[in-house]
Amino acid sequence: MKKTLVLGATPNPNRYAYLAVRALRRHGYEVVPVGIRSGQIDGLPILVGTPPIEAIHTITLYVGPARQPAYYDYLLSLRPRRIIFNPGTENPELAALAEAHDIEAVEGCTLVMLSTGSY
């Protein structure tokens, strides 16, 4: 299964990152929500900072490009197979870094990908 880190997770049910965590879980994926504030999404704790996590397949971004540089080293160190740049998070610099580390960079919407079976 594609263990997924959701960067930008929030306990705010009106945010797409919140909806993505719930949708990923409904589809049976193991999800690791990481955000700037602690909280929970359906009982799943939101981790804060740059926690060490093993065996991440996919990172799905819900953090805008201006805030992403602080996470570059962390994201690359997790060695995921792919990074999904959701709408509004597109970042050519991070995409190039990812691809230089043999990480697929995908511009797409996690929620749409799940609903169409292309996740």
PDB file of C-alpha atoms in Angstrom, residues 55-115:
ATOM      1  CA  ALA A  55       8.771   3.779   4.204  1.00  0.00           C
ATOM      2  CA  ILE A  56       6.893   6.737   2.718  1.00  0.00           C
ATOM      3  CA  HIS A  57       5.705   6.027  -0.808  1.00  0.00           C
ATOM      4  CA  THR A  58       3.996   9.337  -1.568  1.00  0.00           C
ATOM      5  CA  ILE A  59       4.158  12.866  -0.209  1.00  0.00           C
ATOM      6  CA  THR A  60       1.163  15.004  -1.083  1.00  0.00           C
ATOM      7  CA  LEU A  61       1.684  18.729  -0.621  1.00  0.00           C
ATOM      8  CA  TYR A  62      -0.778  21.204   0.840  1.00  0.00           C
ATOM      9  CA  VAL A  63       1.859  23.843   1.616  1.00  0.00           C
ATOM     10  CA  GLY A  64       2.359  26.729  -0.789  1.00  0.00           C
ATOM     11  CA  PRO A  65       5.641  27.242  -2.664  1.00  0.00           C
ATOM     12  CA  ALA A  66       6.738  30.134  -0.407  1.00  0.00           C
ATOM     13  CA  ARG A  67       6.801  27.813   2.634  1.00  0.00           C
ATOM     14  CA  GLN A  68       8.217  24.748   0.922  1.00  0.00           C
ATOM     15  CA  PRO A  69      11.974  25.575   0.995  1.00  0.00           C
ATOM     16  CA  ALA A  70      12.060  24.959   4.746  1.00  0.00           C
ATOM     17  CA  TYR A  71      10.973  21.366   4.003  1.00  0.00           C
ATOM     18  CA  TYR A  72      13.184  20.563   0.993  1.00  0.00           C
ATOM     19  CA  ASP A  73      15.857  18.598   2.881  1.00  0.00           C
ATOM     20  CA  TYR A  74      13.258  16.838   5.002  1.00  0.00           C
ATOM     21  CA  LEU A  75      11.112  15.760   2.067  1.00  0.00           C
ATOM     22  CA  LEU A  76      14.078  14.520   0.067  1.00  0.00           C
ATOM     23  CA  SER A  77      15.465  12.650   3.095  1.00  0.00           C
ATOM     24  CA  LEU A  78      12.262  10.599   3.299  1.00  0.00           C
ATOM     25  CA  ARG A  79      13.072   9.190  -0.149  1.00  0.00           C
ATOM     26  CA  PRO A  80       9.486   8.848  -1.359  1.00  0.00           C
ATOM     27  CA  ARG A  81       8.721   7.444  -4.778  1.00  0.00           C
ATOM     28  CA  ARG A  82       6.682  10.509  -5.682  1.00  0.00           C
ATOM     29  CA  ILE A  83       5.610  13.964  -4.580  1.00  0.00           C
ATOM     30  CA  ILE A  84       2.164  15.203  -5.569  1.00  0.00           C
ATOM     31  CA  PHE A  85       1.901  18.955  -6.073  1.00  0.00           C
ATOM     32  CA  ASN A  86      -1.759  19.720  -5.441  1.00  0.00           C
ATOM     33  CA  PRO A  87      -3.283  22.839  -7.057  1.00  0.00           C
ATOM     34  CA  GLY A  88      -1.602  25.927  -5.633  1.00  0.00           C
ATOM     35  CA  THR A  89       1.509  24.047  -4.474  1.00  0.00           C
ATOM     36  CA  GLU A  90       3.251  23.753  -7.842  1.00  0.00           C
ATOM     37  CA  ASN A  91       6.957  24.492  -7.471  1.00  0.00           C
ATOM     38  CA  PRO A  92       9.410  23.940 -10.362  1.00  0.00           C
ATOM     39  CA  GLU A  93      12.413  24.216  -8.026  1.00  0.00           C
ATOM     40  CA  LEU A  94      11.235  21.429  -5.710  1.00  0.00           C
ATOM     41  CA  ALA A  95      10.053  19.346  -8.656  1.00  0.00           C
ATOM     42  CA  ALA A  96      13.542  19.570 -10.202  1.00  0.00           C
ATOM     43  CA  LEU A  97      15.182  18.641  -6.885  1.00  0.00           C
ATOM     44  CA  ALA A  98      12.848  15.680  -6.531  1.00  0.00           C
ATOM     45  CA  GLU A  99      13.552  14.418 -10.020  1.00  0.00           C
ATOM     46  CA  ALA A 100      17.302  14.823  -9.456  1.00  0.00           C
ATOM     47  CA  HIS A 101      16.821  12.413  -6.529  1.00  0.00           C
ATOM     48  CA  ASP A 102      14.818   9.939  -8.653  1.00  0.00           C
ATOM     49  CA  ILE A 103      11.531  11.019  -7.078  1.00  0.00           C
ATOM     50  CA  GLU A 104       8.604  11.421  -9.458  1.00  0.00           C
ATOM     51  CA  ALA A 105       7.075  14.904  -9.366  1.00  0.00           C
ATOM     52  CA  VAL A 106       3.355  14.894 -10.173  1.00  0.00           C
ATOM     53  CA  GLU A 107       1.164  17.962 -10.633  1.00  0.00           C
ATOM     54  CA  GLY A 108      -2.286  16.731  -9.731  1.00  0.00           C
ATOM     55  CA  CYS A 109      -5.026  16.671  -7.153  1.00  0.00           C
ATOM     56  CA  THR A 110      -4.948  13.874  -4.613  1.00  0.00           C
ATOM     57  CA  LEU A 111      -8.731  14.005  -4.183  1.00  0.00           C
ATOM     58  CA  VAL A 112      -9.330  13.713  -7.932  1.00  0.00           C
ATOM     59  CA  MET A 113      -6.721  10.975  -8.273  1.00  0.00           C
ATOM     60  CA  LEU A 114      -8.447   8.967  -5.543  1.00  0.00           C
ATOM     61  CA  SER A 115     -11.893   9.459  -7.056  1.00  0.00           C
TER      62      SER A 115
END
